[in-house]
Amino acid sequence: MKSGDKPGEKPMMTREEKQVVEEEMEEKKCMLYEAYNELHGLAQEFQTPFDAPAVLVVGHQTDGKSALVEALMGFQFNHVGGGTKTRRPITLHMKYNPDCDLPLCHLVSSDDTNNVAIVEPTIATASEQKSLQQIQAYIEAENKRLEHEPCQFSAKEIIITVEYKYCPNLTIIDTPGLVAPAPGRKNRALQGQARLVESLVRAKMQHKEFIILCLEDCSDWSNATTRRVVMQIDPELSRTVIVSTKLDTKIPQFACSSDVEVFLRPPACTLDGCILGDSPFFTSVPSGRVGTGRESVYRSNDEFKQAVSLREMEDIASLEEKLGRPLSKEERGRIGVSSLRLFLEELLKKRYMDSVPLIIPLLEKEHRTTTRNLNEITQELSNLDELKLKEKGRLFHDSFLTKLSLLLKGTVVAPPDKFGETLQDERVNGGAFTGTDGLQFPFKLIPNAGMRLYGGAQYHRAMAEFRFVVGATKCPQITREEIVNACGVEDIHDGTNYSRTACVIAVAKARDTFEPFLHQLGFRLLHILKRLLPISVYLLQKEGDYLSAHEVFLRRVASAFNNFAETTERACLEKCMEDLVSTTRYVTWSIHNKNRAGLRHFLDSFAGSENTVASTTVVSQDSFGPVMNEKNDLKPRTDVKLSQLASSGMDSGAHGIQTTEAKLVDLLDTTLWNRRLAPSSERIVYALVQHIFHGIREHFLASAELKFNCFLLMPVVDKLPALLREDLEYAFENELECVFNVTHLRHSLGQQKREMEIELKRIQKLKEKFKRIHEQLSSIRPE
């Protein structure tokens, strides 16, 4: 114990001891950042799900986002100015390096256009050292290129790593500026760009580990321009830092000190939520670019940094002058780029430290997963011999057929939200049932129309819709011209035969009406059967029975299944067409006369109505008499009607016989000798056509459903297994090398094994490094 130290108190450290402790803390912090750098590189290279803290800069156009990022870094590199400049997110991985007097920049190249993850370069990541001028030229070229493309913005990040003695240890992402376009049709293009940018920025903000730097260029906190977008993702602003930019332009706008007080300390009701830092930050970045040209204001980045510091001091002096008092220490801690940079660095450091205990279990899990995958690849390599390949193929054949049968019988293993289709989806993908009028049956009237179905349940619903649609189909409209044209001339006389006329019209209408339904039903059911293939594959993958490494073999099985389904559907359709052709070629009354009672009721009522005007419609009354008397089972009812007609205004006896003979002559004159179409004849033809059409419809509906069940559905159960096995056995005997592509597969698996071994070593090394960091964190964590 040194002299002067009191008993029980910790001895005071000397200046040299403090320096040693600070150096150790700095070394451990660097170790922590380097470990995260390696972690990000691993995530980029092997698509592993590791997240790390970063600062996401969000603001509207001309809010000064890019200028603020440059001020935080201490040097200029970006494409700044009025209007839309930033068209791709720019990710900056900044690392403090006291040995770098000038910024050491690397542009990280990535060929994966869909990658938008935050990554760090490692030894295995391609990167190229660039000067600041080259970086700026690249960013400007990218922005100009995107400006002339149909999609003027890209989610793919420009990734830059920077080592510099003046930049903090931060990861910052500069996003394209939000746009608030004017309404109206003439601004439609700008409105589309605004939606695209907002969608891109919202997607970035979804990352829960990101700290959102929300920039507001306003002097009244009730105007939530950028916060409106940010609060849709972070409603409580719990991971948001609010920054008021361009402070130097706002100070002259305040008329009195009270306005400045409200601006520096906004009331809680104005800034809803619990923002990071409890209060906004206020920054100013001096205008002017670094360079040697005539338009350049600063000759070096050192001059730019000095200008930023000078601007900060001027803002503090202007505020104190407006307030009439000096700023408190807390208020000074909110003014200037340096205060914001210090706050963000400390905040990120704390987030990094808090994340370390969560990273270790993730690495452990990834290590186990990688080890298991490596063992599977090793086992797969050992199974690449002829007998084992054949056995695997036969087992896959059996498992595949089992899943097909299960899907037809019904199962809930496959998620409906992924594989199911509502009736509306099914109509879009598999075609809709539409009649000659082009109208569709309202899908809401079909049972289970809104449910997402697959397999046997979907097949049954399609059949139910077919019954609904065809059963509700009515005979198309018949014109007088069609009736007259259908009469024609007989081979032995030129009289008219209205029963033949009705048959000609009915079968033509039925053929034109029902044939499209057959093709639509075939296409719809084929779509449903083909959907069984990807669902079966999913079930096999879920149970581990899927041969993921044998793509050629799997394509052959899929091709055989699809060919079988298409061939079977065509054969079934041909059978249905034969039946429709036979039904519409020759009218067999025992088949077509399905609604004889309805026809008799129509004719009886028609005869009764005609009897009321006997003096002018005698011929019309008798024109249907022979039709009704042709059927023995109709005689009793017909006799009553004819006796009523005979007794109307006449006595029985000889006078009745003369009347009947006169009616017969009038009947022949109307139906056989006279080609002028009377209303009564037209109505009888129409009734007969309806009668025959409905009979054909009922026969067609029952026959089509039965044939599709027997010749399309059942072959999947009883014929597919044998045909698929026969195809595979032929391939095993004659094309085994081609089917399994053994040479290519052995090379591919060997390459995967080597990559997996490298990944396993890197994960193991990284896991050990994070464990060491976790053990040492107590020495650098603030008390």
Short mmCIF file of C-alpha atoms in Angstrom, two decimals, residues 81-237:
data_model
loop_
_atom_site.label_atom_id
_atom_site.label_comp_id
_atom_site.label_asym_id
_atom_site.label_seq_id
_atom_site.Cartn_x
_atom_site.Cartn_y
_atom_site.Cartn_z
CA GLY A 81 -26.45 16.81 -53.87
CA GLY A 82 -30.05 17.79 -54.53
CA GLY A 83 -32.66 15.32 -55.76
CA THR A 84 -32.26 11.55 -55.73
CA LYS A 85 -28.59 10.58 -55.55
CA THR A 86 -28.40 7.36 -53.50
CA ARG A 87 -30.14 4.59 -55.46
CA ARG A 88 -28.54 1.58 -53.75
CA PRO A 89 -27.99 1.05 -50.02
CA ILE A 90 -24.34 1.69 -49.09
CA THR A 91 -23.00 -0.40 -46.21
CA LEU A 92 -19.89 1.00 -44.54
CA HIS A 93 -17.94 -1.22 -42.15
CA MET A 94 -15.74 1.29 -40.33
CA LYS A 95 -12.85 0.17 -38.15
CA TYR A 96 -10.62 2.35 -36.03
CA ASN A 97 -6.99 1.79 -37.02
CA PRO A 98 -4.45 4.20 -35.45
CA ASP A 99 -1.84 3.19 -38.05
CA CYS A 100 -3.92 4.44 -41.02
CA ASP A 101 -3.22 8.11 -41.56
CA LEU A 102 -5.30 7.93 -44.74
CA PRO A 103 -8.53 5.94 -45.21
CA LEU A 104 -7.83 2.38 -46.35
CA CYS A 105 -10.90 1.37 -48.36
CA HIS A 106 -11.93 -1.93 -49.92
CA LEU A 107 -14.92 -2.40 -52.22
CA VAL A 108 -16.43 -5.80 -51.52
CA SER A 109 -17.63 -7.51 -54.68
CA SER A 110 -20.69 -9.75 -54.67
CA ASP A 111 -22.26 -11.52 -57.62
CA ASP A 112 -25.37 -12.42 -55.66
CA THR A 113 -27.85 -9.79 -56.77
CA ASN A 114 -30.45 -11.02 -54.29
CA ASN A 115 -28.16 -10.68 -51.29
CA VAL A 116 -29.10 -7.79 -49.07
CA ALA A 117 -27.60 -9.06 -45.83
CA ILE A 118 -25.02 -7.13 -43.88
CA VAL A 119 -21.69 -8.80 -44.51
CA GLU A 120 -18.09 -8.33 -43.56
CA PRO A 121 -15.17 -9.25 -45.80
CA THR A 122 -12.88 -12.06 -44.78
CA ILE A 123 -9.97 -13.77 -46.41
CA ALA A 124 -12.39 -15.81 -48.53
CA THR A 125 -14.51 -12.81 -49.58
CA ALA A 126 -13.51 -11.07 -52.81
CA SER A 127 -12.61 -7.42 -52.17
CA GLU A 128 -10.55 -4.87 -54.00
CA GLN A 129 -8.64 -1.95 -52.53
CA LYS A 130 -9.87 1.37 -53.90
CA SER A 131 -9.00 5.01 -53.40
CA LEU A 132 -11.66 7.44 -52.20
CA GLN A 133 -11.90 8.91 -55.69
CA GLN A 134 -12.45 5.46 -57.19
CA ILE A 135 -15.10 4.64 -54.58
CA GLN A 136 -16.90 7.91 -55.31
CA ALA A 137 -16.71 7.33 -59.07
CA TYR A 138 -18.12 3.81 -58.67
CA ILE A 139 -21.06 5.03 -56.55
CA GLU A 140 -21.85 7.85 -59.00
CA ALA A 141 -21.68 5.43 -61.96
CA GLU A 142 -24.06 3.00 -60.23
CA ASN A 143 -26.53 5.77 -59.43
CA LYS A 144 -26.49 7.03 -63.01
CA ARG A 145 -26.88 3.50 -64.38
CA LEU A 146 -29.93 2.82 -62.20
CA GLU A 147 -31.41 6.21 -63.10
CA HIS A 148 -31.85 5.05 -66.72
CA GLU A 149 -33.21 1.59 -65.90
CA PRO A 150 -36.92 0.73 -65.58
CA CYS A 151 -36.43 -0.10 -61.89
CA GLN A 152 -34.48 2.94 -60.73
CA PHE A 153 -33.54 1.54 -57.32
CA SER A 154 -31.84 -1.66 -56.18
CA ALA A 155 -31.87 -3.45 -52.82
CA LYS A 156 -28.41 -4.91 -53.48
CA GLU A 157 -25.91 -3.18 -51.23
CA ILE A 158 -22.65 -1.48 -52.12
CA ILE A 159 -20.37 -2.80 -49.38
CA ILE A 160 -17.28 -0.81 -48.39
CA THR A 161 -14.82 -1.49 -45.59
CA VAL A 162 -12.81 1.40 -44.17
CA GLU A 163 -9.87 1.47 -41.78
CA TYR A 164 -8.89 4.94 -40.55
CA LYS A 165 -7.45 6.51 -37.45
CA TYR A 166 -10.28 9.09 -37.28
CA CYS A 167 -13.32 6.87 -37.92
CA PRO A 168 -15.23 5.04 -35.17
CA ASN A 169 -15.94 1.33 -34.96
CA LEU A 170 -19.33 1.46 -36.62
CA THR A 171 -21.33 -0.28 -39.29
CA ILE A 172 -23.52 2.28 -41.07
CA ILE A 173 -26.02 1.69 -43.87
CA ASP A 174 -26.98 4.69 -45.99
CA THR A 175 -30.35 4.11 -47.67
CA PRO A 176 -32.01 5.87 -50.63
CA GLY A 177 -33.92 8.99 -49.61
CA LEU A 178 -37.68 8.71 -49.08
CA VAL A 179 -39.83 10.72 -51.49
CA ALA A 180 -43.09 12.58 -50.77
CA PRO A 181 -44.56 13.14 -54.27
CA ALA A 182 -47.45 15.41 -55.09
CA PRO A 183 -50.82 13.76 -55.84
CA GLY A 184 -52.32 13.58 -59.29
CA ARG A 185 -52.04 11.43 -62.39
CA LYS A 186 -49.22 13.50 -63.90
CA ASN A 187 -47.00 12.54 -60.93
CA ARG A 188 -47.66 8.82 -61.31
CA ALA A 189 -44.05 7.97 -62.16
CA LEU A 190 -42.71 9.76 -59.08
CA GLN A 191 -45.38 8.12 -56.95
CA GLY A 192 -44.22 4.71 -58.16
CA GLN A 193 -40.62 5.56 -57.25
CA ALA A 194 -41.74 6.70 -53.81
CA ARG A 195 -43.51 3.38 -53.16
CA LEU A 196 -40.45 1.45 -54.33
CA VAL A 197 -38.04 3.38 -52.09
CA GLU A 198 -40.32 3.13 -49.07
CA SER A 199 -40.67 -0.62 -49.58
CA LEU A 200 -36.88 -0.97 -49.78
CA VAL A 201 -36.31 1.08 -46.62
CA ARG A 202 -39.06 -0.71 -44.71
CA ALA A 203 -37.49 -4.06 -45.56
CA LYS A 204 -34.18 -2.84 -44.14
CA MET A 205 -35.82 -1.61 -40.95
CA GLN A 206 -37.34 -5.06 -40.36
CA HIS A 207 -33.95 -6.25 -39.06
CA LYS A 208 -34.48 -6.12 -35.29
CA GLU A 209 -30.75 -5.82 -34.59
CA PHE A 210 -30.44 -2.54 -36.54
CA ILE A 211 -30.36 0.84 -34.80
CA ILE A 212 -32.44 3.26 -36.88
CA LEU A 213 -30.99 6.75 -37.33
CA CYS A 214 -34.11 8.76 -38.17
CA LEU A 215 -33.28 12.11 -39.82
CA GLU A 216 -35.79 14.98 -39.60
CA ASP A 217 -35.20 18.29 -41.40
CA CYS A 218 -37.79 20.41 -39.62
CA SER A 219 -37.96 23.06 -36.90
CA ASP A 220 -41.33 21.87 -35.54
CA TRP A 221 -41.36 18.39 -33.96
CA SER A 222 -45.09 17.99 -34.65
CA ASN A 223 -44.15 17.41 -38.32
CA ALA A 224 -43.27 13.70 -38.32
CA THR A 225 -42.10 13.31 -41.91
CA THR A 226 -39.57 10.51 -41.53
CA ARG A 227 -40.95 9.27 -38.20
CA ARG A 228 -44.21 8.44 -39.98
CA VAL A 229 -42.40 5.70 -41.92
CA VAL A 230 -40.10 4.60 -39.08
CA MET A 231 -42.94 4.19 -36.57
CA GLN A 232 -44.69 1.72 -38.87
CA ILE A 233 -41.81 -0.68 -38.11
CA ASP A 234 -40.70 0.63 -34.69
CA PRO A 235 -43.90 2.06 -33.13
CA GLU A 236 -42.31 2.86 -29.76
CA LEU A 237 -39.06 4.20 -31.30
#
